[in-house]
Short mmCIF file of C-alpha atoms and ligand atoms in Angstrom, two decimals:
data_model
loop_
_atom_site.label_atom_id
_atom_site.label_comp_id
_atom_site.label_asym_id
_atom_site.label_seq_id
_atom_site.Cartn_x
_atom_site.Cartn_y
_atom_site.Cartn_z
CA UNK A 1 -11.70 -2.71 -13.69
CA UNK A 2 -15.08 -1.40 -12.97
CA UNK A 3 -16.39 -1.06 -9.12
CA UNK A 4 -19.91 -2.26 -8.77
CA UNK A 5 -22.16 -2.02 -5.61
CA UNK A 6 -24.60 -5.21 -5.73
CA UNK A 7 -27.94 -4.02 -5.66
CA UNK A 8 -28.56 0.23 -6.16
CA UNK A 9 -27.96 1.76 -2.25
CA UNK A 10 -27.98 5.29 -1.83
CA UNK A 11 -24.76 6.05 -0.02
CA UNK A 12 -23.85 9.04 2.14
CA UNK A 13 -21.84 11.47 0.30
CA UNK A 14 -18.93 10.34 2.76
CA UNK A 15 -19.32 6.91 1.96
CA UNK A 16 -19.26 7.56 -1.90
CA UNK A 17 -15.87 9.52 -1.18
CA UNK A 18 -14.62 6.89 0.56
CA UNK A 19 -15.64 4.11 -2.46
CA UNK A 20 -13.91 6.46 -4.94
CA UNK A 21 -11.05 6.22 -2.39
CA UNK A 22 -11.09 2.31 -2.46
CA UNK A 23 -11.62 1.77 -6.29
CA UNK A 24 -8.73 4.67 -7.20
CA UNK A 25 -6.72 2.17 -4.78
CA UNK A 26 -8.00 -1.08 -6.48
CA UNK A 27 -6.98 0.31 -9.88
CA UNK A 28 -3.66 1.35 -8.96
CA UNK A 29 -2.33 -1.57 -6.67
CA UNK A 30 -4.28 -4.86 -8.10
CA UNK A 31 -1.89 -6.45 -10.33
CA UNK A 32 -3.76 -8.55 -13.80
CA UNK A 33 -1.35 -10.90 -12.41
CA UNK A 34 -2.82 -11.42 -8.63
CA UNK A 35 -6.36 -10.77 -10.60
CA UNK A 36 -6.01 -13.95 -12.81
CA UNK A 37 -4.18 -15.87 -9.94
CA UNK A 38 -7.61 -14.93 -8.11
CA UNK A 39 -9.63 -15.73 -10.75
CA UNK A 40 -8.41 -19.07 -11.73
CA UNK A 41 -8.06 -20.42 -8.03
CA UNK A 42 -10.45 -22.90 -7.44
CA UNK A 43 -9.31 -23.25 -3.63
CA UNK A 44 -11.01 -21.00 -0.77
CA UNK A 45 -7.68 -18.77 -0.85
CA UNK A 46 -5.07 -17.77 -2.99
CA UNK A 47 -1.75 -19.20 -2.51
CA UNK A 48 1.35 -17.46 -2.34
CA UNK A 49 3.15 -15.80 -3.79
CA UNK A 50 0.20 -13.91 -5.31
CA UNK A 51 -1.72 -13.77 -1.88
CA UNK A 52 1.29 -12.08 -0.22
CA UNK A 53 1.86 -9.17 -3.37
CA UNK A 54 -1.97 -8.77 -2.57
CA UNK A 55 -0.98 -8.45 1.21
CA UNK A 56 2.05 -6.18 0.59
CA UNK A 57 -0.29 -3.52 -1.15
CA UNK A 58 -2.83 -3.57 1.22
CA UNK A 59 -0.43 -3.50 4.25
CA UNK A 60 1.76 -0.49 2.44
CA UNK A 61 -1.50 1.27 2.30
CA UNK A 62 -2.60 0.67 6.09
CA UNK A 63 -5.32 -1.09 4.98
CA UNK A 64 -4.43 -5.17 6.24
CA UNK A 65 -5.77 -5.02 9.42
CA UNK A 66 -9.22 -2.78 8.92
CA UNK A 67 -11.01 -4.73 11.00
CA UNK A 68 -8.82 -4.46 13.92
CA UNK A 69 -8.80 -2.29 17.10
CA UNK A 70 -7.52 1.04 16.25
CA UNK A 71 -5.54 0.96 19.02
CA UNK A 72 -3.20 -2.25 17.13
CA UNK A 73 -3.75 -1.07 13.60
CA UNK A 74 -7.41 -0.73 12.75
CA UNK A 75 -9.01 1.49 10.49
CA UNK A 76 -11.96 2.59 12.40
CA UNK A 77 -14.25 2.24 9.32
CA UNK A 78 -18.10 2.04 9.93
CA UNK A 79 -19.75 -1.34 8.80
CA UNK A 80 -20.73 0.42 5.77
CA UNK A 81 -17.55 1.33 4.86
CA UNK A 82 -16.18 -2.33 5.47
CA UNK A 83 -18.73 -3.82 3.62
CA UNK A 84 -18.08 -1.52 0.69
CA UNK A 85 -14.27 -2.07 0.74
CA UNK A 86 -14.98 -6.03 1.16
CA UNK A 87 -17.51 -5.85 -1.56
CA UNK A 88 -15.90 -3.56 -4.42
CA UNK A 89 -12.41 -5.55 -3.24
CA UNK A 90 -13.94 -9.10 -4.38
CA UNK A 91 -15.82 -7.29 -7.56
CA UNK A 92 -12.93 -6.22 -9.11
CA UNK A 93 -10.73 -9.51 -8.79
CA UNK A 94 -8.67 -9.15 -5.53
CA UNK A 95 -8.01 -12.26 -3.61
CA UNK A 96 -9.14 -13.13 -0.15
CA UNK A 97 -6.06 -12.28 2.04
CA UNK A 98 -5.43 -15.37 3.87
CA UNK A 99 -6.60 -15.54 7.01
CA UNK A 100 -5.72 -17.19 9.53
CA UNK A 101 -3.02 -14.54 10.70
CA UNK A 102 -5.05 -10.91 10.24
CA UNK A 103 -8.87 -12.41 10.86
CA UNK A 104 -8.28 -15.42 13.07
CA UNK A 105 -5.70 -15.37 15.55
CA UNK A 106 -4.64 -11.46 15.33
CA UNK A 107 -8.14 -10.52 16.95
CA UNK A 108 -7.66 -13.37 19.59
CA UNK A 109 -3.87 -11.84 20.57
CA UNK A 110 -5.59 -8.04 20.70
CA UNK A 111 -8.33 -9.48 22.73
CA UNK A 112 -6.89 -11.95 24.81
CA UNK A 113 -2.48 -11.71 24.12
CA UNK A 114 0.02 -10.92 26.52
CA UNK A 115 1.43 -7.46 26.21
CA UNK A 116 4.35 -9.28 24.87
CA UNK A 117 2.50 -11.27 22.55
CA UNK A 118 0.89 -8.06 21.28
CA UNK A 119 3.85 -6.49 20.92
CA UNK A 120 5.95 -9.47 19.31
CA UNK A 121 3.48 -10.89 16.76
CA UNK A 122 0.95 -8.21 15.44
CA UNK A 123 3.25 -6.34 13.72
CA UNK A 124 4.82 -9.55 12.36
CA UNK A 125 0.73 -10.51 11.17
CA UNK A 126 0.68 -7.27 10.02
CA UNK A 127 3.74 -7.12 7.62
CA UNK A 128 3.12 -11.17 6.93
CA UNK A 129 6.33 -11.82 8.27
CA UNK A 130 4.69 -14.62 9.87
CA UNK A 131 2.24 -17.04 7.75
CA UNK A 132 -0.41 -19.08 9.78
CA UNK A 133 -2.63 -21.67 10.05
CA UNK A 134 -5.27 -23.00 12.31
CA UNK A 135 -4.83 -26.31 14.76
CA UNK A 136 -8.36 -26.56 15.98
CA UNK A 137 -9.76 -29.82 13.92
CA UNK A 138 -8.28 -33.73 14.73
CA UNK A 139 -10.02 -36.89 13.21
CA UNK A 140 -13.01 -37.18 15.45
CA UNK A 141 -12.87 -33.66 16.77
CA UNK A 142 -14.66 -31.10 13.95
CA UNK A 143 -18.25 -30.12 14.40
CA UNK A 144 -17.38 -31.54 18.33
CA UNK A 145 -14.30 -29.60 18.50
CA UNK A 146 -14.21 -29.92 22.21
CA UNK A 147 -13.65 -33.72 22.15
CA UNK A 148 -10.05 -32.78 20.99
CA UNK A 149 -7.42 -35.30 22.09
CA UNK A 150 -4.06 -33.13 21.41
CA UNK A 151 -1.65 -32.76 24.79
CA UNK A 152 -0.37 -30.19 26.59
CA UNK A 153 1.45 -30.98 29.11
CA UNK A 154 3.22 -28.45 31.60
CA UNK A 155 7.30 -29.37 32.09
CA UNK A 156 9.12 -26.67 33.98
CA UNK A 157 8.68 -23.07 31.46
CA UNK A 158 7.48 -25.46 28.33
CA UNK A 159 4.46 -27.28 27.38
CA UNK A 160 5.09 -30.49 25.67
CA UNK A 161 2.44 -31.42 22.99
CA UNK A 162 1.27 -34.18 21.21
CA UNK A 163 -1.54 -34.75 19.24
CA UNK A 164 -2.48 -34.15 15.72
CA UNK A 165 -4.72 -31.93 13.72
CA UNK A 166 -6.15 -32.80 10.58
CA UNK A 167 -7.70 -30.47 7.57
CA UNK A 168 -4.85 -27.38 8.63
CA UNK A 169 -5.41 -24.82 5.48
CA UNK A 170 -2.14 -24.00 4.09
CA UNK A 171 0.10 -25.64 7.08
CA UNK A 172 2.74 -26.09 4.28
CA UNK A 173 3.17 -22.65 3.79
CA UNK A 174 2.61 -21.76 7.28
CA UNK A 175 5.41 -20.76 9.97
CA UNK A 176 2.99 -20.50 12.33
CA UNK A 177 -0.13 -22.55 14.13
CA UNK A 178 -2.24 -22.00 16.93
CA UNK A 179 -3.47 -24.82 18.43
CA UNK A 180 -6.30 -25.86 20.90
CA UNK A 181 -4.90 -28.65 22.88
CA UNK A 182 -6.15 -29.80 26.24
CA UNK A 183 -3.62 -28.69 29.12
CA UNK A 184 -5.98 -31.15 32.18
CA UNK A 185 -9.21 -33.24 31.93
CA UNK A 186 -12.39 -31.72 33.24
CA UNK A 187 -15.59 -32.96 34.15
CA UNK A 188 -16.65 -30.58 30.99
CA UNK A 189 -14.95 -31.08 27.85
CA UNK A 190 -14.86 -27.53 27.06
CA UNK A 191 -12.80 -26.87 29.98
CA UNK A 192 -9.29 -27.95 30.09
CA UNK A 193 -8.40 -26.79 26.49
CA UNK A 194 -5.40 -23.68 26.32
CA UNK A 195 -4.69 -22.01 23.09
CA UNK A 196 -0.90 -21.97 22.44
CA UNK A 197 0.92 -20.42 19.50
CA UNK A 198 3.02 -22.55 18.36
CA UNK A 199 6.60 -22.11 15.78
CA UNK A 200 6.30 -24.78 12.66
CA UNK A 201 9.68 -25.00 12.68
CA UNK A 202 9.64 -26.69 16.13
CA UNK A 203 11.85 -30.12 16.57
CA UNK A 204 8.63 -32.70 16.71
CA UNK A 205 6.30 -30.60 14.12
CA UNK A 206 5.60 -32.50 10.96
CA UNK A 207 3.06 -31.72 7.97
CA UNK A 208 1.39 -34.31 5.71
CA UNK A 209 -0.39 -32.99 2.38
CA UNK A 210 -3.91 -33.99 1.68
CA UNK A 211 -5.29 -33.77 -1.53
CA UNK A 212 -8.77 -32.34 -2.64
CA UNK A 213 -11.30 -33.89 -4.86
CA UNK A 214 -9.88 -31.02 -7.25
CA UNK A 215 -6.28 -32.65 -7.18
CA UNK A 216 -5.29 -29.40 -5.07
CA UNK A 217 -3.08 -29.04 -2.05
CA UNK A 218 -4.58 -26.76 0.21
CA UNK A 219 -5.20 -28.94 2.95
CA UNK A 220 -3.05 -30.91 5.87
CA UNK A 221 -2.85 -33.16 8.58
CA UNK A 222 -0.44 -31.69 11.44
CA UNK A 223 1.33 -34.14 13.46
CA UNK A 224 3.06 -32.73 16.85
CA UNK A 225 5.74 -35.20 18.41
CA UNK A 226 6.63 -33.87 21.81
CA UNK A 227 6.65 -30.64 20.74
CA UNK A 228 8.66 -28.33 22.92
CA UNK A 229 6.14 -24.72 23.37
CA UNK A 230 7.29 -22.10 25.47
CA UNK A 231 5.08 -21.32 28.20
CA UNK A 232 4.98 -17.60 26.75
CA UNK A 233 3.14 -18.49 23.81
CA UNK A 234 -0.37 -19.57 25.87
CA UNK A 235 -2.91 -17.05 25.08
CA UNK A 236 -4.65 -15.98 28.16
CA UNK A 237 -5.37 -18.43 31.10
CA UNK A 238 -4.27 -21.76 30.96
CA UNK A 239 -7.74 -24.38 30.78
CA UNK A 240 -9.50 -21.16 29.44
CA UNK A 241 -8.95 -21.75 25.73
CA UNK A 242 -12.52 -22.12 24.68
CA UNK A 243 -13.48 -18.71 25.30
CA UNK A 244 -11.04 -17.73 22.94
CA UNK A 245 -11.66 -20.43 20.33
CA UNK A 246 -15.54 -18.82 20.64
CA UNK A 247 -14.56 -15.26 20.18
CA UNK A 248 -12.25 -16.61 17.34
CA UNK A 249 -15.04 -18.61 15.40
CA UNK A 250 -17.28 -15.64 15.93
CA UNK A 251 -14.72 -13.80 13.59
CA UNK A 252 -14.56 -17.07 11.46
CA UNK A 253 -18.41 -17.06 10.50
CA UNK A 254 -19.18 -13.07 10.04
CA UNK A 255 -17.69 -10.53 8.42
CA UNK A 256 -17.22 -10.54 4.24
CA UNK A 257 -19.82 -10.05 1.73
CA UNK A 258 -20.48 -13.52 1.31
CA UNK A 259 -23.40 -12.45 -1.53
CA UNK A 260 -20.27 -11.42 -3.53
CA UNK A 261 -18.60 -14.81 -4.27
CA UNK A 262 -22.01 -15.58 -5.34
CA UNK A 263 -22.09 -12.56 -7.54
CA UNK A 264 -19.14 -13.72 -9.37
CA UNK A 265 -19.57 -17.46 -10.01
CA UNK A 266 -23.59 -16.74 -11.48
CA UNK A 267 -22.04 -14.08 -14.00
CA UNK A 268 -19.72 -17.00 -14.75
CA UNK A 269 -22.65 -19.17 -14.89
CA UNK A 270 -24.21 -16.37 -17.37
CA UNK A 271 -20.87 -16.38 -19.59
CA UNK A 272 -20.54 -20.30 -20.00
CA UNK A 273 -24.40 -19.58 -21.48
CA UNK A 274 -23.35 -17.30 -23.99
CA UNK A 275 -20.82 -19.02 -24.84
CA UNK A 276 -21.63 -22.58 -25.02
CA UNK A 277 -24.07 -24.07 -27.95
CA UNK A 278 -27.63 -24.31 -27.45
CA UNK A 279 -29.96 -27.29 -28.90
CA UNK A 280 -30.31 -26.29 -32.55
CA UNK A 281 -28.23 -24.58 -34.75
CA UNK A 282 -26.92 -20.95 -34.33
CA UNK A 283 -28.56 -21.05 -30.85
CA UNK A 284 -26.47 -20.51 -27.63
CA UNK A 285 -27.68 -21.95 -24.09
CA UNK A 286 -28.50 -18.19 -23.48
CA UNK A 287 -31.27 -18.65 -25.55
CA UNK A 288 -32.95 -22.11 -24.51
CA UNK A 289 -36.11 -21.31 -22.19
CA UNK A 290 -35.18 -24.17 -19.22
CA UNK A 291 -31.61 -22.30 -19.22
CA UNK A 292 -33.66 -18.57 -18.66
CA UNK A 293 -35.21 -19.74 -16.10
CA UNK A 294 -32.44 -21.34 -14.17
CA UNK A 295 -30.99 -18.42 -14.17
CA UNK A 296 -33.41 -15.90 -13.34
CA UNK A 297 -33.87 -18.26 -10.46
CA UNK A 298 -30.50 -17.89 -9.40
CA UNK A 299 -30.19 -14.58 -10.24
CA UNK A 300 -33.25 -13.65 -7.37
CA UNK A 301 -31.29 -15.74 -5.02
CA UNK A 302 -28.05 -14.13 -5.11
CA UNK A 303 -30.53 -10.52 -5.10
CA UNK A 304 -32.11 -12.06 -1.90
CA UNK A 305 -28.21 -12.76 -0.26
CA UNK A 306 -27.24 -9.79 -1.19
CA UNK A 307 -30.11 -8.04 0.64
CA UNK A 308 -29.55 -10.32 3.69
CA UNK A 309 -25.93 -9.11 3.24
CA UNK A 310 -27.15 -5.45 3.42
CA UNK A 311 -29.57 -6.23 6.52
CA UNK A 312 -26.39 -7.19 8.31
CA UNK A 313 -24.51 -4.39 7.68
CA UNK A 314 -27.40 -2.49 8.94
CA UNK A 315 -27.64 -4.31 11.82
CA UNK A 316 -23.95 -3.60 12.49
CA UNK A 317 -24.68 0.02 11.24
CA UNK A 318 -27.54 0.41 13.96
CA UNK A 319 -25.25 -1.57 16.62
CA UNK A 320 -27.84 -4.19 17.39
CA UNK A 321 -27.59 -7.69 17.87
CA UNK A 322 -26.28 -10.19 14.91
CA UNK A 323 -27.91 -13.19 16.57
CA UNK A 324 -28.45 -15.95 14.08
CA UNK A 325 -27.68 -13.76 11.05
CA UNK A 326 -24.15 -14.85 10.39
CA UNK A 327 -25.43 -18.34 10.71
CA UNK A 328 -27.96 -17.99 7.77
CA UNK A 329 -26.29 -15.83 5.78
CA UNK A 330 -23.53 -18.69 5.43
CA UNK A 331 -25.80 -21.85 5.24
CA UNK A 332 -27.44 -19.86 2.48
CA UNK A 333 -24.30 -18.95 0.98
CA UNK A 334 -22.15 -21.94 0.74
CA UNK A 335 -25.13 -23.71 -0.42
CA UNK A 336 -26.03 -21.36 -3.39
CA UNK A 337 -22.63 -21.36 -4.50
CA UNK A 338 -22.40 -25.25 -4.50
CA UNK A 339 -25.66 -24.74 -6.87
CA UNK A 340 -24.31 -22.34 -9.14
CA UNK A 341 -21.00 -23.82 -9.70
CA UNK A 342 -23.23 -27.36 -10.45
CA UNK A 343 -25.22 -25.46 -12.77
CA UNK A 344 -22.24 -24.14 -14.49
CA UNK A 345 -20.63 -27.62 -15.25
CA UNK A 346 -23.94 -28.97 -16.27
CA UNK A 347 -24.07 -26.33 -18.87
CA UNK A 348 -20.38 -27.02 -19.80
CA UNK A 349 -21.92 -30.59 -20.79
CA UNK A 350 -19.24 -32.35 -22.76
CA UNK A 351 -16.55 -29.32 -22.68
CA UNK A 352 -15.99 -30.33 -18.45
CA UNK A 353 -15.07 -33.73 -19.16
CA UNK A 354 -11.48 -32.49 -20.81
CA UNK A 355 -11.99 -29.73 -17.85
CA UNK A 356 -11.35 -32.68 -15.55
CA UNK A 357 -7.67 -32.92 -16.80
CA UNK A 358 -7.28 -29.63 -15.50
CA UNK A 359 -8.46 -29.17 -11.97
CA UNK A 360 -6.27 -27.91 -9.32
CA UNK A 361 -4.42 -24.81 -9.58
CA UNK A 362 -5.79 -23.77 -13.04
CA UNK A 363 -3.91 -20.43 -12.71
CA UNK A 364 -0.51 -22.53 -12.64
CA UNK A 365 -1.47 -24.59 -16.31
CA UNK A 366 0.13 -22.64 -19.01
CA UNK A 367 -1.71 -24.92 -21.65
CA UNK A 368 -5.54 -24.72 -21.22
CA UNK A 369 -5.89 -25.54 -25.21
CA UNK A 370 -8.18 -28.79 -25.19
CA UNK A 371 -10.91 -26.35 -22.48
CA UNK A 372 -12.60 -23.30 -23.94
CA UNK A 373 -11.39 -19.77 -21.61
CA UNK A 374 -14.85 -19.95 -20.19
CA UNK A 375 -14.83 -23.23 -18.57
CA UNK A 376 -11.20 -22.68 -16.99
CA UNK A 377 -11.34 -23.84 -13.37
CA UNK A 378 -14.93 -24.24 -13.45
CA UNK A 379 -14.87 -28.09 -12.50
CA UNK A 380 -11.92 -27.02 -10.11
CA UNK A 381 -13.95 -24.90 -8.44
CA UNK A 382 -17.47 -27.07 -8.67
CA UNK A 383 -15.44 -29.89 -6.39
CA UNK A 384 -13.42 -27.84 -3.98
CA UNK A 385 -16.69 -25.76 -3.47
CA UNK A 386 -18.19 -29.11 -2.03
CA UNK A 387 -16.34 -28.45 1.33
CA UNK A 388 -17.89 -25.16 1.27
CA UNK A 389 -21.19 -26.41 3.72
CA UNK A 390 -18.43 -28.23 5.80
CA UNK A 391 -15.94 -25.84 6.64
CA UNK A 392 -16.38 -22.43 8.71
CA UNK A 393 -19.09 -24.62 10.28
CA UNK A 394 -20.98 -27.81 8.66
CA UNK A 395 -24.91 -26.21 7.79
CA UNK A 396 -26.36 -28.79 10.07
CA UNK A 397 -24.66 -27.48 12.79
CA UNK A 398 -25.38 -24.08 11.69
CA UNK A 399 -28.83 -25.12 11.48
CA UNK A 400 -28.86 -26.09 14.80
CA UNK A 401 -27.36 -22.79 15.66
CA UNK A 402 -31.09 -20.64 13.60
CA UNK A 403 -33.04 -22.70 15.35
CA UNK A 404 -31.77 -22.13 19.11
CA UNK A 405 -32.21 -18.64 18.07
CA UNK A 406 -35.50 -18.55 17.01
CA UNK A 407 -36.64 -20.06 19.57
CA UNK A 408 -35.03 -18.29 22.49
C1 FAD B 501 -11.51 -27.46 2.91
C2 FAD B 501 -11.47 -27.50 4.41
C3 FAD B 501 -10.61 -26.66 5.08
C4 FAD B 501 -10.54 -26.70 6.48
N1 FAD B 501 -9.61 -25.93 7.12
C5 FAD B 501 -9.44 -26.06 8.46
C6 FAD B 501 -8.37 -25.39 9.13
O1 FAD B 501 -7.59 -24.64 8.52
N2 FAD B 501 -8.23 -25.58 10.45
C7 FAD B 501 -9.07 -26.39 11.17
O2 FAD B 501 -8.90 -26.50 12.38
N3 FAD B 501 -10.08 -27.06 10.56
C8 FAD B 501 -10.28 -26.93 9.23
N4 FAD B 501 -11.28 -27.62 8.59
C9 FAD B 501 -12.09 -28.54 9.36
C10 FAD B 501 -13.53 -28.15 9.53
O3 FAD B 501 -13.66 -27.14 10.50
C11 FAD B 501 -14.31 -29.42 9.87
O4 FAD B 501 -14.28 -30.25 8.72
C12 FAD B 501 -15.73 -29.13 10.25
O5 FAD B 501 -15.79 -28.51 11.51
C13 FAD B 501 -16.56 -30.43 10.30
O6 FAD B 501 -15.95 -31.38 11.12
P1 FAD B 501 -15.63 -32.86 10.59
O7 FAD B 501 -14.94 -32.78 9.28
O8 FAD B 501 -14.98 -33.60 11.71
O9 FAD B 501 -17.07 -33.50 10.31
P2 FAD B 501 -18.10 -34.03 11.42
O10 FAD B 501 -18.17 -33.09 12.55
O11 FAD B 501 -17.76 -35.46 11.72
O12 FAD B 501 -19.42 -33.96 10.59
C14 FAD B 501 -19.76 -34.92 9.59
C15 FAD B 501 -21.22 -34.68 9.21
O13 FAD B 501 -22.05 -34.90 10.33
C16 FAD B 501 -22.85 -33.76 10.60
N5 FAD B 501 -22.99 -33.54 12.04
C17 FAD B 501 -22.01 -33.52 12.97
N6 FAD B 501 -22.52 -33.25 14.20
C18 FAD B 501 -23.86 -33.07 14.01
C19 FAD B 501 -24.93 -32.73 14.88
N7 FAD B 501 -24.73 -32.51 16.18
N8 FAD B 501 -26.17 -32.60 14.35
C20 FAD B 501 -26.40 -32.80 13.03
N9 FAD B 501 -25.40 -33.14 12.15
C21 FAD B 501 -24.16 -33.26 12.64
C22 FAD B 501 -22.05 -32.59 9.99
O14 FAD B 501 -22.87 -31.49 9.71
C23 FAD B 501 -21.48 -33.23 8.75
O15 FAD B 501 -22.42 -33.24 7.71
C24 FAD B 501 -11.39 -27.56 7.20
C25 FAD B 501 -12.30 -28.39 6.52
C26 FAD B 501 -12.34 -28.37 5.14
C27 FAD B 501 -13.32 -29.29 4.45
#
């Protein structure tokens, strides 16, 4: 397991303490296991059990919630320092912790919880005593999320709700959802929406798989039946939801090293060519020309994210204004990745067809015998990866999003 900065920055002599720190940490704790369970996922995150050995190491360590307030359990690092734990993290095979409990709604309950709340469920986040997952979308309510339909409605110290939400990431492995649901009808359709937490286990909470193009389960449709919610679990004002749901998407888009996913499939891309037959004889697809120059085109595209990567963190660095930079840096990175992981089963050719068999969970096939090592998952991956300019914010709507910036 070698640690491996994209891209050659000079880093302060306290930073390059604190990298040995991480990658003496990353050796030790990252299991092959969770490393090949990582590595073989062709979903956005891990599933358990692996994601939660990941989360027990990092949370024995005090390292789970980095990103937090210090005051609930953050690590005070600089943006540097994040970026080279989030970087060095992905590059040597850990899993994306899932998030929806320590980046989604655990900032919302520091920001915006009751001192209750706080005290009752960040600690449970913390540990990942509780596993959650995100209510926000319903059929006809995505990129317009405030056209949502689901019911709140106050009875005595409960809300009862009804509604349904539809693409929930891991609600079947969830204990936990919070919901935006609309608690009174407003002139605006922004107001009128209160985010509740809400127990899975509920009488009136039911879960319905969906299955990806990739033959994974990794996605839901949530279906609340007169849901009894305690009045205790609304986070802050009643009607004032979307405030919240807008801090909460703000952690949704930024953060990461998005460059680094990038990174990883394009030296996949590069292995599948030097492994995979070229056009004559005792050539490899390494060696054909049109192949070179796909990839050095790729390759200065992931150099260019990872540069637009860096000129975040040095905006954080510097404390100035993100603006539109999340915005691009996503649109730019969900839609490289889509290209890379085409390219990749293109130069498969032939070898993806019997790849086919095996989308889904690669990780969980014992018997990958009919697909050479180097295309495992690939085709997994290529067709989950197509929700990857949907979700976290379609890239015409993020679009929209540069362009209101520019022009402000
Ligand atoms: C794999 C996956 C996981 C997800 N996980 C979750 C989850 O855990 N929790 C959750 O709440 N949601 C989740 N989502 C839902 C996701 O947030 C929505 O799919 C997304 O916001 C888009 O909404 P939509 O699917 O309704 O598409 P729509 O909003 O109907 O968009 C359809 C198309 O129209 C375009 N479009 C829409 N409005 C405009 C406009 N104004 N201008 C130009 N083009 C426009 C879009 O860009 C898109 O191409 C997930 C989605 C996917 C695919």
């Amino acid at each position: 397991m070698k640690g491996q900065l994209p891209l050659d920055i000079e880093l302060a002599p306290e930073d390059q303490e604190f990298r040995r720190e991480v990658l003496a940490f990353l050796h030790q704790h990252l299991s092959e296991d969770v490393r090949r369970a990582s590595r073989l996922s062709t979903g956005v995150f891990v599933d358990p059990p692996w994601s939660r050995e990941w989360h027990q190491a990092l949370y024995q360590k005090g390292w789970i919630t980095y990103a937090w307030p210090q005051a609930y359990g953050g690590c005070g690092w600089s943006p540097t320092q994040r970026y080279i734990y989030e970087s060095e993290a992905s590059l040597c095979g850990a899993p994306a912790v899932a998030p929806m409990g320590i980046n989604l709604v655990g900032p919302v309950i520091c920001e915006y919880g009751s001192a209750w709340q706080r005290q009752f469920y960040l600690p449970r986040i913390r540990s990942g005593e509780d596993y959650w997952c995100q209510g926000f979308s319903e059929p006809g309510a995505g990129s317009d999320l405030s056209s949502l339909k689901t019911r709140a409605v106050r009875d005595g110290d409960h809300y009862i709700v009804t509604g349904e939400k539809i693409w929930t990431t891991h609600a079947h492995f969830a204990n936990m959802i919070f919901v935006l649901a609309r608690t009174s009808q407003e002139e605006k359709q922004q107001q009128g929406i209160s985010f509740l937490l809400i127990d899975m286990t509920s009488p009136g909470v039911s879960v319905q798989p969906i299955m990806t193009l990739a033959g994974d389960h990794e996605v839901n449709q949530v279906f609340f039946d007169a849901v009894r919610v305690p009045v205790e679990n609304l986070v802050g004002e009643e009607g004032r939801g979307w405030s919240q749901a807008k801090y909460l998407l703000e952690y949704e888009r930024g953060g990461g090293a998005p460059s680094v996913r990038s990174r990883l499939a394009l030296e996949r891309f590069r292995n599948i060519l030097r492994n995979e037959a070229g056009d004559s004889p005792g050539r490899l697809l390494i060696h054909e020309k049109d192949m070179q120059f796909r990839l050095g085109e790729l390759e200065a595209r992931v150099m260019a994210l990872e540069l637009l990567d860096m000129r975040q963190v040095a905006k954080r660095q510097a404390g100035e204004r993100l603006g539109s930079t999340a915005s691009i840096v996503k649109t730019l990175a969900s839609e490289l990745l889509q290209e890379i992981e085409k390219a990749g089963v293109e130069a498969l050719g032939s070898h993806a067809l019997p790849a086919m068999e095996f989308a889904g969970p690669a990780f969980a096939v014992s018997n990958q015998a009919p697909v050479p090592e180097h295309g495992w998952a690939i085709i997994g991956r290529h067709l989950n990866g197509l929700a990857g300019t949907i979700f976290g914010g379609a890239s015409e709507i993020q679009r929209e999003v540069i362009s209101k910036d520019l022009v402000r």
